[in-house]
mmCIF file of C-alpha atoms and ligand atoms in Angstrom:
data_model
loop_
_atom_site.group_PDB
_atom_site.id
_atom_site.type_symbol
_atom_site.label_atom_id
_atom_site.label_comp_id
_atom_site.label_asym_id
_atom_site.label_seq_id
_atom_site.Cartn_x
_atom_site.Cartn_y
_atom_site.Cartn_z
ATOM 1 C CA MET A 36 192.604 254.106 158.594
ATOM 2 C CA GLY A 37 190.836 250.820 157.983
ATOM 3 C CA ARG A 38 192.002 248.110 155.677
ATOM 4 C CA ALA A 39 189.558 249.250 153.043
ATOM 5 C CA ASN A 40 186.845 251.786 152.527
ATOM 6 C CA LYS A 41 184.103 249.966 150.683
ATOM 7 C CA VAL A 42 184.032 246.164 150.360
ATOM 8 C CA VAL A 43 181.978 243.733 148.301
ATOM 9 C CA LEU A 44 181.671 240.509 150.298
ATOM 10 C CA ALA A 45 180.814 237.111 148.780
ATOM 11 C CA TYR A 46 177.815 236.104 150.844
ATOM 12 C CA SER A 47 176.190 232.723 151.424
ATOM 13 C CA GLY A 48 173.912 233.521 154.337
ATOM 14 C CA GLY A 49 175.785 231.198 156.693
ATOM 15 C CA VAL A 50 177.152 232.172 160.090
ATOM 16 C CA ASP A 51 180.729 232.708 158.936
ATOM 17 C CA THR A 52 180.003 235.067 156.082
ATOM 18 C CA SER A 53 177.421 236.877 158.207
ATOM 19 C CA VAL A 54 179.970 237.427 160.961
ATOM 20 C CA CYS A 55 182.353 238.804 158.341
ATOM 21 C CA ILE A 56 180.085 241.847 157.981
ATOM 22 C CA PRO A 57 180.418 243.293 161.532
ATOM 23 C CA TYR A 58 183.972 241.977 161.763
ATOM 24 C CA LEU A 59 185.092 243.902 158.688
ATOM 25 C CA LYS A 60 183.488 247.058 160.038
ATOM 26 C CA GLU A 61 184.419 246.802 163.723
ATOM 27 C CA GLU A 62 187.830 245.157 163.626
ATOM 28 C CA TRP A 63 189.188 246.187 160.271
ATOM 29 C CA GLY A 64 187.684 249.653 160.008
ATOM 30 C CA VAL A 65 185.805 249.077 156.769
ATOM 31 C CA LYS A 66 183.233 251.839 156.282
ATOM 32 C CA GLU A 67 180.770 250.051 154.066
ATOM 33 C CA VAL A 68 180.070 246.372 153.333
ATOM 34 C CA ILE A 69 178.022 245.377 150.297
ATOM 35 C CA THR A 70 177.118 241.694 150.149
ATOM 36 C CA LEU A 71 176.752 239.671 146.984
ATOM 37 C CA ALA A 72 174.921 236.353 147.007
ATOM 38 C CA ALA A 73 175.387 234.487 143.749
ATOM 39 C CA ASP A 74 172.529 232.225 142.766
ATOM 40 C CA LEU A 75 174.186 229.233 141.133
ATOM 41 C CA GLY A 76 171.257 226.934 141.730
ATOM 42 C CA GLN A 77 172.033 226.063 145.330
ATOM 43 C CA GLY A 78 168.292 225.818 145.917
ATOM 44 C CA GLU A 79 168.573 228.098 148.920
ATOM 45 C CA GLU A 80 165.882 230.676 149.522
ATOM 46 C CA LEU A 81 167.598 233.853 148.502
ATOM 47 C CA GLY A 82 164.934 236.239 149.857
ATOM 48 C CA PRO A 83 165.813 235.547 153.533
ATOM 49 C CA ILE A 84 169.521 235.680 152.680
ATOM 50 C CA LYS A 85 169.096 239.169 151.282
ATOM 51 C CA GLU A 86 167.350 240.249 154.466
ATOM 52 C CA LYS A 87 169.884 238.578 156.691
ATOM 53 C CA ALA A 88 172.771 240.505 155.144
ATOM 54 C CA LEU A 89 171.038 243.812 155.769
ATOM 55 C CA LYS A 90 170.242 242.840 159.360
ATOM 56 C CA SER A 91 173.885 241.879 159.852
ATOM 57 C CA GLY A 92 174.972 245.344 158.822
ATOM 58 C CA ALA A 93 175.379 245.326 155.040
ATOM 59 C CA SER A 94 174.556 248.621 153.353
ATOM 60 C CA ILE A 95 173.408 246.927 150.143
ATOM 61 C CA SER A 96 172.505 243.266 149.737
ATOM 62 C CA LEU A 97 172.847 242.036 146.168
ATOM 63 C CA VAL A 98 171.418 238.761 144.902
ATOM 64 C CA GLU A 99 172.429 237.894 141.375
ATOM 65 C CA ASP A 100 171.447 235.009 139.159
ATOM 66 C CA GLY A 101 174.595 233.479 137.693
ATOM 67 C CA ARG A 102 173.097 230.138 136.708
ATOM 68 C CA GLU A 103 173.121 230.459 132.955
ATOM 69 C CA SER A 104 176.675 231.745 132.795
ATOM 70 C CA PHE A 105 177.721 229.025 135.239
ATOM 71 C CA ILE A 106 176.611 226.335 132.825
ATOM 72 C CA LYS A 107 177.475 228.003 129.513
ATOM 73 C CA ASP A 108 180.757 229.724 130.265
ATOM 74 C CA TYR A 109 182.251 227.353 132.832
ATOM 75 C CA THR A 110 180.594 223.932 132.938
ATOM 76 C CA PHE A 111 180.409 223.387 129.182
ATOM 77 C CA LEU A 112 184.133 224.111 128.832
ATOM 78 C CA ALA A 113 184.862 221.577 131.555
ATOM 79 C CA ILE A 114 182.710 218.972 129.815
ATOM 80 C CA ALA A 115 184.530 219.570 126.524
ATOM 81 C CA ALA A 116 187.720 218.935 128.487
ATOM 82 C CA ASN A 117 186.263 215.808 130.171
ATOM 83 C CA ALA A 118 187.605 217.459 133.303
ATOM 84 C CA MET A 119 187.946 215.151 136.316
ATOM 85 C CA TYR A 120 190.357 216.082 139.090
ATOM 86 C CA GLU A 121 192.485 213.101 140.053
ATOM 87 C CA ASN A 122 190.403 211.152 137.566
ATOM 88 C CA ARG A 123 187.311 211.200 139.761
ATOM 89 C CA TYR A 124 186.006 214.605 140.858
ATOM 90 C CA PRO A 125 184.135 216.498 138.123
ATOM 91 C CA LEU A 126 184.923 219.836 139.793
ATOM 92 C CA SER A 127 181.333 220.757 140.576
ATOM 93 C CA THR A 128 182.329 223.084 143.423
ATOM 94 C CA ALA A 129 185.582 224.315 141.921
ATOM 95 C CA LEU A 130 183.907 225.531 138.714
ATOM 96 C CA ALA A 131 181.683 227.947 140.612
ATOM 97 C CA ARG A 132 184.522 229.916 142.154
ATOM 98 C CA PRO A 133 185.918 231.785 139.137
ATOM 99 C CA LEU A 134 182.383 232.899 138.279
ATOM 100 C CA ILE A 135 181.696 234.162 141.809
ATOM 101 C CA ALA A 136 185.039 235.985 141.687
ATOM 102 C CA LYS A 137 183.996 237.615 138.410
ATOM 103 C CA MET A 138 180.679 238.708 139.899
ATOM 104 C CA LEU A 139 182.500 240.212 142.887
ATOM 105 C CA VAL A 140 184.938 242.112 140.706
ATOM 106 C CA GLU A 141 182.121 243.467 138.534
ATOM 107 C CA ALA A 142 180.118 244.569 141.565
ATOM 108 C CA ALA A 143 183.211 246.264 143.008
ATOM 109 C CA ALA A 144 183.577 248.274 139.796
ATOM 110 C CA LYS A 145 179.890 249.145 139.706
ATOM 111 C CA TYR A 146 179.726 250.318 143.326
ATOM 112 C CA GLY A 147 183.178 251.867 143.495
ATOM 113 C CA ALA A 148 184.567 249.458 146.084
ATOM 114 C CA ASP A 149 188.297 249.329 146.771
ATOM 115 C CA ALA A 150 188.236 245.736 148.057
ATOM 116 C CA VAL A 151 186.405 242.443 147.817
ATOM 117 C CA ALA A 152 186.108 239.886 150.605
ATOM 118 C CA HIS A 153 185.219 236.252 151.168
ATOM 119 C CA GLY A 154 184.669 234.036 154.203
ATOM 120 C CA CYS A 155 187.063 231.203 153.296
ATOM 121 C CA THR A 156 189.419 229.807 155.892
ATOM 122 C CA GLY A 157 193.114 229.233 155.325
ATOM 123 C CA LYS A 158 192.853 225.462 154.881
ATOM 124 C CA GLY A 159 190.727 225.094 151.815
ATOM 125 C CA ASN A 160 190.916 225.274 148.049
ATOM 126 C CA ASP A 161 188.290 227.957 147.662
ATOM 127 C CA GLN A 162 190.471 230.754 149.096
ATOM 128 C CA VAL A 163 193.064 229.881 146.442
ATOM 129 C CA ARG A 164 190.482 229.968 143.675
ATOM 130 C CA PHE A 165 188.941 233.242 144.832
ATOM 131 C CA ASP A 166 192.183 235.092 145.455
ATOM 132 C CA ILE A 167 193.844 234.113 142.190
ATOM 133 C CA SER A 168 190.719 234.689 140.096
ATOM 134 C CA ILE A 169 190.161 238.123 141.644
ATOM 135 C CA ALA A 170 193.785 239.081 141.116
ATOM 136 C CA ALA A 171 193.603 237.930 137.493
ATOM 137 C CA LEU A 172 190.475 239.966 136.801
ATOM 138 C CA ASN A 173 191.514 243.097 138.660
ATOM 139 C CA PRO A 174 195.031 243.124 140.104
ATOM 140 C CA ASP A 175 194.378 246.482 141.804
ATOM 141 C CA LEU A 176 191.591 245.284 144.068
ATOM 142 C CA LYS A 177 192.378 244.488 147.686
ATOM 143 C CA ILE A 178 191.265 241.059 148.884
ATOM 144 C CA LEU A 179 190.124 240.668 152.479
ATOM 145 C CA ALA A 180 189.669 237.232 154.040
ATOM 146 C CA PRO A 181 188.697 237.770 157.692
ATOM 147 C CA ALA A 182 188.092 234.089 158.489
ATOM 148 C CA ARG A 183 191.649 233.345 157.404
ATOM 149 C CA GLU A 184 192.961 235.667 160.094
ATOM 150 C CA TRP A 185 190.494 235.950 162.935
ATOM 151 C CA GLY A 186 191.443 232.686 164.626
ATOM 152 C CA MET A 187 188.024 232.231 166.240
ATOM 153 C CA SER A 188 186.654 228.759 166.936
ATOM 154 C CA ARG A 189 183.166 227.858 165.806
ATOM 155 C CA GLU A 190 181.750 228.758 169.232
ATOM 156 C CA GLU A 191 183.619 232.055 169.351
ATOM 157 C CA THR A 192 182.412 232.927 165.867
ATOM 158 C CA ILE A 193 178.809 232.277 166.900
ATOM 159 C CA ALA A 194 179.267 234.299 170.097
ATOM 160 C CA TYR A 195 180.814 237.171 168.153
ATOM 161 C CA GLY A 196 177.870 237.148 165.750
ATOM 162 C CA GLU A 197 175.351 237.173 168.581
ATOM 163 C CA ARG A 198 176.773 240.449 169.822
ATOM 164 C CA PHE A 199 175.642 241.931 166.525
ATOM 165 C CA GLY A 200 172.299 240.171 166.426
ATOM 166 C CA ILE A 201 173.354 237.420 164.059
ATOM 167 C CA GLN A 202 171.327 234.319 164.833
ATOM 168 C CA SER A 203 172.802 230.904 164.288
ATOM 169 C CA PRO A 204 170.380 228.196 163.164
ATOM 170 C CA VAL A 205 168.210 227.144 166.129
ATOM 171 C CA LYS A 206 168.291 223.446 165.324
ATOM 172 C CA LYS A 207 171.491 221.642 166.187
ATOM 173 C CA SER A 208 173.494 222.425 163.120
ATOM 174 C CA SER A 209 174.576 219.514 160.947
ATOM 175 C CA PRO A 210 178.109 218.202 161.470
ATOM 176 C CA TYR A 211 178.704 218.361 157.733
ATOM 177 C CA SER A 212 180.080 221.101 155.575
ATOM 178 C CA ILE A 213 178.046 221.137 152.401
ATOM 179 C CA ASP A 214 178.542 223.106 149.227
ATOM 180 C CA ARG A 215 175.881 222.885 146.589
ATOM 181 C CA ASN A 216 174.972 224.316 143.221
ATOM 182 C CA LEU A 217 173.249 223.255 140.000
ATOM 183 C CA LEU A 218 175.993 220.736 139.296
ATOM 184 C CA GLY A 219 175.999 218.904 142.550
ATOM 185 C CA ARG A 220 176.751 218.681 146.242
ATOM 186 C CA SER A 221 180.099 218.372 148.047
ATOM 187 C CA ILE A 222 179.924 217.008 151.571
ATOM 188 C CA GLU A 223 182.734 216.821 154.084
ATOM 189 C CA ALA A 224 183.562 216.918 157.809
ATOM 190 C CA GLY A 225 181.805 215.312 160.775
ATOM 191 C CA PRO A 226 181.951 211.507 160.722
ATOM 192 C CA LEU A 227 183.245 211.623 157.138
ATOM 193 C CA GLU A 228 186.633 212.761 158.419
ATOM 194 C CA ASP A 229 187.391 209.111 159.111
ATOM 195 C CA PRO A 230 188.131 207.787 155.619
ATOM 196 C CA MET A 231 187.029 204.294 156.704
ATOM 197 C CA THR A 232 183.554 205.422 157.783
ATOM 198 C CA GLU A 233 180.863 204.659 155.247
ATOM 199 C CA PRO A 234 178.886 207.787 154.370
ATOM 200 C CA PRO A 235 175.459 207.659 156.011
ATOM 201 C CA GLU A 236 172.575 207.671 153.574
ATOM 202 C CA GLU A 237 171.191 210.904 155.083
ATOM 203 C CA ILE A 238 173.930 213.034 153.525
ATOM 204 C CA TYR A 239 172.662 212.514 149.989
ATOM 205 C CA ALA A 240 170.002 214.705 148.446
ATOM 206 C CA MET A 241 170.345 214.382 144.666
ATOM 207 C CA THR A 242 170.905 210.641 144.314
ATOM 208 C CA LYS A 243 168.744 207.780 145.536
ATOM 209 C CA ALA A 244 170.018 204.770 147.459
ATOM 210 C CA ILE A 245 170.152 201.716 145.194
ATOM 211 C CA ALA A 246 167.427 200.050 147.266
ATOM 212 C CA ALA A 247 165.087 202.935 146.416
ATOM 213 C CA THR A 248 165.741 203.038 142.674
ATOM 214 C CA PRO A 249 163.289 201.806 140.006
ATOM 215 C CA ASP A 250 163.379 198.101 139.164
ATOM 216 C CA GLU A 251 163.203 198.829 135.445
ATOM 217 C CA PRO A 252 166.018 200.372 133.454
ATOM 218 C CA GLU A 253 165.446 203.695 131.729
ATOM 219 C CA TYR A 254 167.054 204.731 128.460
ATOM 220 C CA ILE A 255 167.904 208.288 127.578
ATOM 221 C CA GLU A 256 169.623 209.857 124.614
ATOM 222 C CA ILE A 257 171.864 212.883 124.994
ATOM 223 C CA GLY A 258 172.527 215.074 121.985
ATOM 224 C CA PHE A 259 175.737 217.086 121.583
ATOM 225 C CA ASP A 260 176.465 219.920 119.190
ATOM 226 C CA ARG A 261 180.189 220.591 118.764
ATOM 227 C CA GLY A 262 180.957 219.244 122.204
ATOM 228 C CA ILE A 263 178.079 221.033 123.948
ATOM 229 C CA PRO A 264 175.143 219.048 125.322
ATOM 230 C CA THR A 265 171.969 220.453 123.795
ATOM 231 C CA GLN A 266 169.314 217.729 123.818
ATOM 232 C CA ILE A 267 167.713 215.053 125.926
ATOM 233 C CA ASN A 268 165.721 212.478 123.956
ATOM 234 C CA GLY A 269 165.742 214.650 120.848
ATOM 235 C CA GLN A 270 164.360 217.696 122.614
ATOM 236 C CA ASN A 271 166.376 220.926 122.567
ATOM 237 C CA LEU A 272 166.861 222.313 126.060
ATOM 238 C CA ASP A 273 168.415 225.484 127.418
ATOM 239 C CA PRO A 274 171.533 224.854 129.536
ATOM 240 C CA ILE A 275 169.838 225.189 132.926
ATOM 241 C CA SER A 276 166.911 222.913 132.045
ATOM 242 C CA LEU A 277 169.227 220.348 130.525
ATOM 243 C CA ILE A 278 171.307 220.049 133.691
ATOM 244 C CA THR A 279 168.264 220.152 135.972
ATOM 245 C CA GLN A 280 166.361 217.447 134.075
ATOM 246 C CA LEU A 281 169.416 215.263 133.770
ATOM 247 C CA ASN A 282 170.116 215.529 137.500
ATOM 248 C CA GLU A 283 166.593 214.338 138.186
ATOM 249 C CA VAL A 284 166.492 211.383 135.852
ATOM 250 C CA THR A 285 169.995 210.100 136.647
ATOM 251 C CA GLY A 286 169.780 210.782 140.385
ATOM 252 C CA LYS A 287 166.541 208.825 140.527
ATOM 253 C CA HIS A 288 168.475 205.743 139.389
ATOM 254 C CA GLY A 289 171.134 206.256 142.037
ATOM 255 C CA PHE A 290 173.890 207.295 139.656
ATOM 256 C CA GLY A 291 176.398 210.029 140.444
ATOM 257 C CA ARG A 292 178.011 209.442 143.832
ATOM 258 C CA ILE A 293 181.730 209.708 144.508
ATOM 259 C CA ASP A 294 183.568 208.950 147.733
ATOM 260 C CA MET A 295 187.205 209.946 147.617
ATOM 261 C CA VAL A 296 190.256 211.172 149.444
ATOM 262 C CA GLU A 297 191.652 214.063 147.429
ATOM 263 C CA ASN A 298 194.772 216.180 147.517
ATOM 264 C CA ARG A 299 194.032 219.811 148.257
ATOM 265 C CA VAL A 300 196.128 222.657 146.892
ATOM 266 C CA VAL A 301 197.412 223.482 150.383
ATOM 267 C CA GLY A 302 198.864 219.997 150.768
ATOM 268 C CA ILE A 303 196.182 218.511 152.998
ATOM 269 C CA LYS A 304 194.411 215.302 152.092
ATOM 270 C CA SER A 305 190.679 215.494 152.607
ATOM 271 C CA ARG A 306 187.872 212.996 152.392
ATOM 272 C CA GLU A 307 185.018 214.315 150.329
ATOM 273 C CA ILE A 308 181.723 212.899 149.156
ATOM 274 C CA TYR A 309 180.234 214.229 145.963
ATOM 275 C CA GLU A 310 177.026 213.786 144.112
ATOM 276 C CA ALA A 311 177.021 215.229 140.635
ATOM 277 C CA PRO A 312 174.786 213.003 138.540
ATOM 278 C CA ALA A 313 174.221 215.120 135.426
ATOM 279 C CA LEU A 314 177.779 216.354 135.186
ATOM 280 C CA LEU A 315 179.301 212.900 135.591
ATOM 281 C CA LEU A 316 176.999 211.470 132.984
ATOM 282 C CA LEU A 317 177.661 214.302 130.536
ATOM 283 C CA ILE A 318 181.419 213.837 130.808
ATOM 284 C CA GLN A 319 181.066 210.108 130.251
ATOM 285 C CA ALA A 320 178.767 210.573 127.268
ATOM 286 C CA HIS A 321 180.891 213.344 125.806
ATOM 287 C CA ARG A 322 184.041 211.297 126.020
ATOM 288 C CA ASP A 323 182.244 208.471 124.304
ATOM 289 C CA LEU A 324 181.130 210.664 121.429
ATOM 290 C CA GLU A 325 184.713 211.791 121.014
ATOM 291 C CA SER A 326 185.714 208.165 120.561
ATOM 292 C CA LEU A 327 183.516 208.075 117.474
ATOM 293 C CA THR A 328 184.476 211.430 115.985
ATOM 294 C CA LEU A 329 188.132 212.132 116.840
ATOM 295 C CA THR A 330 191.182 210.355 115.490
ATOM 296 C CA GLY A 331 193.122 208.152 117.882
ATOM 297 C CA ASP A 332 196.098 210.478 118.110
ATOM 298 C CA VAL A 333 193.943 213.518 118.945
ATOM 299 C CA THR A 334 192.027 211.529 121.584
ATOM 300 C CA GLN A 335 195.225 210.286 123.177
ATOM 301 C CA TYR A 336 197.014 213.641 123.085
ATOM 302 C CA LYS A 337 193.915 215.306 124.506
ATOM 303 C CA ARG A 338 194.016 213.063 127.581
ATOM 304 C CA GLY A 339 197.152 214.830 128.740
ATOM 305 C CA ILE A 340 195.568 218.217 128.068
ATOM 306 C CA GLU A 341 192.502 217.138 130.031
ATOM 307 C CA GLU A 342 194.584 216.171 133.028
ATOM 308 C CA THR A 343 196.349 219.548 133.061
ATOM 309 C CA TYR A 344 193.065 221.358 132.486
ATOM 310 C CA SER A 345 191.444 219.591 135.456
ATOM 311 C CA GLN A 346 194.348 220.553 137.693
ATOM 312 C CA LEU A 347 194.114 224.172 136.548
ATOM 313 C CA ILE A 348 190.442 224.307 137.498
ATOM 314 C CA TYR A 349 191.042 222.661 140.851
ATOM 315 C CA GLN A 350 194.043 224.794 141.649
ATOM 316 C CA GLY A 351 192.417 228.137 140.974
ATOM 317 C CA LEU A 352 193.988 228.959 137.620
ATOM 318 C CA TRP A 353 190.830 229.379 135.543
ATOM 319 C CA TYR A 354 191.848 232.854 134.328
ATOM 320 C CA SER A 355 195.434 231.877 133.601
ATOM 321 C CA PRO A 356 197.175 232.127 130.235
ATOM 322 C CA LEU A 357 197.766 228.366 130.185
ATOM 323 C CA LYS A 358 194.074 227.676 130.627
ATOM 324 C CA GLU A 359 193.276 230.047 127.767
ATOM 325 C CA ALA A 360 195.834 228.410 125.507
ATOM 326 C CA LEU A 361 194.444 224.950 126.255
ATOM 327 C CA ASP A 362 190.957 226.277 125.481
ATOM 328 C CA GLY A 363 192.205 226.968 121.979
ATOM 329 C CA PHE A 364 193.273 223.368 121.532
ATOM 330 C CA ILE A 365 190.095 221.964 123.028
ATOM 331 C CA ALA A 366 187.826 224.223 120.961
ATOM 332 C CA LYS A 367 189.499 222.996 117.774
ATOM 333 C CA THR A 368 188.930 219.366 118.731
ATOM 334 C CA GLN A 369 185.235 219.957 119.397
ATOM 335 C CA GLU A 370 184.318 221.131 115.880
ATOM 336 C CA ARG A 371 183.121 217.671 114.865
ATOM 337 C CA VAL A 372 181.979 216.311 118.235
ATOM 338 C CA SER A 373 178.271 216.318 117.397
ATOM 339 C CA GLY A 374 175.859 213.436 117.675
ATOM 340 C CA THR A 375 173.868 211.328 120.086
ATOM 341 C CA VAL A 376 174.795 209.011 122.925
ATOM 342 C CA ARG A 377 172.397 206.420 124.273
ATOM 343 C CA VAL A 378 172.545 205.650 127.983
ATOM 344 C CA LYS A 379 170.927 202.966 130.088
ATOM 345 C CA LEU A 380 170.226 203.998 133.682
ATOM 346 C CA PHE A 381 169.772 201.175 136.137
ATOM 347 C CA LYS A 382 170.596 200.556 139.801
ATOM 348 C CA GLY A 383 173.331 203.128 140.246
ATOM 349 C CA ASN A 384 174.823 202.656 136.807
ATOM 350 C CA ALA A 385 174.761 204.822 133.731
ATOM 351 C CA THR A 386 175.947 202.547 130.981
ATOM 352 C CA ILE A 387 176.581 203.880 127.530
ATOM 353 C CA VAL A 388 174.967 201.435 125.164
ATOM 354 C CA GLY A 389 175.140 203.274 121.839
ATOM 355 C CA ARG A 390 176.402 206.323 119.974
ATOM 356 C CA ARG A 391 175.894 207.848 116.533
ATOM 357 C CA SER A 392 177.164 210.900 114.663
ATOM 358 C CA ASN A 393 177.021 212.392 111.193
ATOM 359 C CA ASN A 394 180.703 213.103 111.742
ATOM 360 C CA SER A 395 181.550 209.553 112.704
ATOM 361 C CA ILE A 396 184.889 208.345 111.397
ATOM 362 C CA TYR A 397 184.079 204.792 112.351
ATOM 363 C CA ASP A 398 184.227 202.787 109.105
ATOM 364 C CA SER A 399 182.283 199.553 109.219
ATOM 365 C CA ASP A 400 183.824 198.299 105.946
ATOM 366 C CA LEU A 401 187.186 198.432 107.666
ATOM 367 C CA ALA A 402 186.028 197.168 111.041
ATOM 368 C CA THR A 403 183.855 194.276 109.907
ATOM 369 C CA TYR A 404 184.759 190.619 110.195
ATOM 370 C CA GLY A 405 182.170 189.877 107.484
ATOM 371 C CA ALA A 406 182.471 189.496 103.739
ATOM 372 C CA GLU A 407 182.350 193.272 103.086
ATOM 373 C CA ASP A 408 185.783 193.619 104.697
ATOM 374 C CA GLN A 409 187.874 196.222 102.845
ATOM 375 C CA PHE A 410 190.955 196.032 105.028
ATOM 376 C CA ASP A 411 194.110 194.821 103.265
ATOM 377 C CA HIS A 412 195.256 192.004 105.545
ATOM 378 C CA LYS A 413 198.498 191.383 103.632
ATOM 379 C CA ALA A 414 199.630 194.978 104.308
ATOM 380 C CA ALA A 415 199.750 194.150 108.018
ATOM 381 C CA GLU A 416 202.766 191.900 107.578
ATOM 382 C CA GLY A 417 205.079 194.602 106.196
ATOM 383 C CA PHE A 418 203.778 197.089 108.737
ATOM 384 C CA ILE A 419 204.593 194.777 111.631
ATOM 385 C CA TYR A 420 208.061 194.027 110.175
ATOM 386 C CA ILE A 421 208.993 197.716 110.257
ATOM 387 C CA TRP A 422 207.101 198.662 113.417
ATOM 388 C CA GLY A 423 208.724 195.852 115.393
ATOM 389 C CA LEU A 424 212.167 196.153 113.834
ATOM 390 C CA PRO A 425 213.841 198.179 116.634
ATOM 391 C CA THR A 426 212.613 195.726 119.250
ATOM 392 C CA LYS A 427 213.753 192.733 117.206
ATOM 393 C CA VAL A 428 217.214 194.221 116.604
ATOM 394 C CA TRP A 429 217.553 195.178 120.258
ATOM 395 C CA SER A 430 216.792 191.601 121.234
ATOM 396 C CA GLN A 431 219.313 190.209 118.745
ATOM 397 C CA LYS A 432 222.097 192.478 119.988
ATOM 398 C CA THR A 433 221.494 192.183 123.711
ATOM 399 C CA ARG A 434 220.669 188.515 124.252
ATOM 400 C CA GLY A 435 223.741 187.094 125.841
HETATM 401 N N1 LIG B 131 186.825 219.573 147.844
HETATM 402 C C1 LIG B 131 185.996 220.253 146.930
HETATM 403 C C2 LIG B 131 186.769 221.273 146.141
HETATM 404 O O1 LIG B 131 187.831 221.653 146.572
HETATM 405 C C3 LIG B 131 184.782 220.856 147.572
HETATM 406 C C4 LIG B 131 185.077 221.968 148.545
HETATM 407 C C5 LIG B 131 183.862 222.468 149.290
HETATM 408 N N2 LIG B 131 183.306 221.390 150.037
HETATM 409 C C6 LIG B 131 182.532 221.479 151.105
HETATM 410 N N3 LIG B 131 182.096 220.367 151.572
HETATM 411 N N4 LIG B 131 182.215 222.599 151.663
HETATM 412 O O2 LIG B 131 186.365 221.701 145.104
#
């Protein structure tokens, strides 16, 4: 008896996931492996990937376009939450995992599989995200993670694959581990493992080096409708086009790079480089529009929610009850977050230089220092007397 009968395997076309196919069949007695490659805008040619899975022994090789759902059902919620893990990482890789898990679970139901599988190792965050998401969506499905158990080195993995006709890339493979999708690229390993080593320019693909950026600033306006980005420069765009165009224009000005040491779920610190120009800009612009349309107490309370929300995404709890409950709070806050944010792109910076909204609660008659001032200055005195009273009394009683 094998570990499972029919398995749907998350497939990227790389050596590790390709080796998973014969490994599942030969070592773990799986009768049938169906691969699923999710197109989330990784820009990879999916035709050859489909072929490669079949050559590696898959019985069916599925390629499914998840791009629209990726932006609408995952990314837009994260933007509404201004989600930044450890205040810096906009979760461009992490957000893809619950969607891939959902696609796996749906394919398993459709093809009558009793297990799903992925090629994650035991050191990363992605195994956590996949396993928990799959369990949340279908607790009865078995989850197989061969690379977590097989204990083969890189060379051994390649050698194992060759026995089954799996070719590794001919050119000396890059020392980096790169994950990419519509939202951005995550780059780690190789020379980057030394946190003091400056990332070489060659690792970047979506963002220009400052020296290669235009010498003139460019202004763009981003329109939001109830917290969701819908327009660039007044033009309505579908979610995929909006992200794609924004990546181009912001990346061209060198905006959107992050170099950080982050804390993984499994307790390891890792050095990761990100480029996520559109997503970073959208979070910045969205947060700015909230400053115009939300009251101070909601904005400040929401910061705590945002922090928790970011951790939930990072830590694999997208389909958790806490996440769903926080969604309720966030959705309520977004009802009036509509309007336009003006951004100046120049030499690696995206500076917000203006914002407007029909729902603005900014009151110029109260804010002004001019003659139109409506604020009752005398009222401040009594307010300060009461507001500061506990501090004043404390000082009186404790000064020795
Ligand atoms: N550290 C990021 C995360 O946990 C990215 C992980 C994938 N990175 C990679 N270079 N393969 O979301």
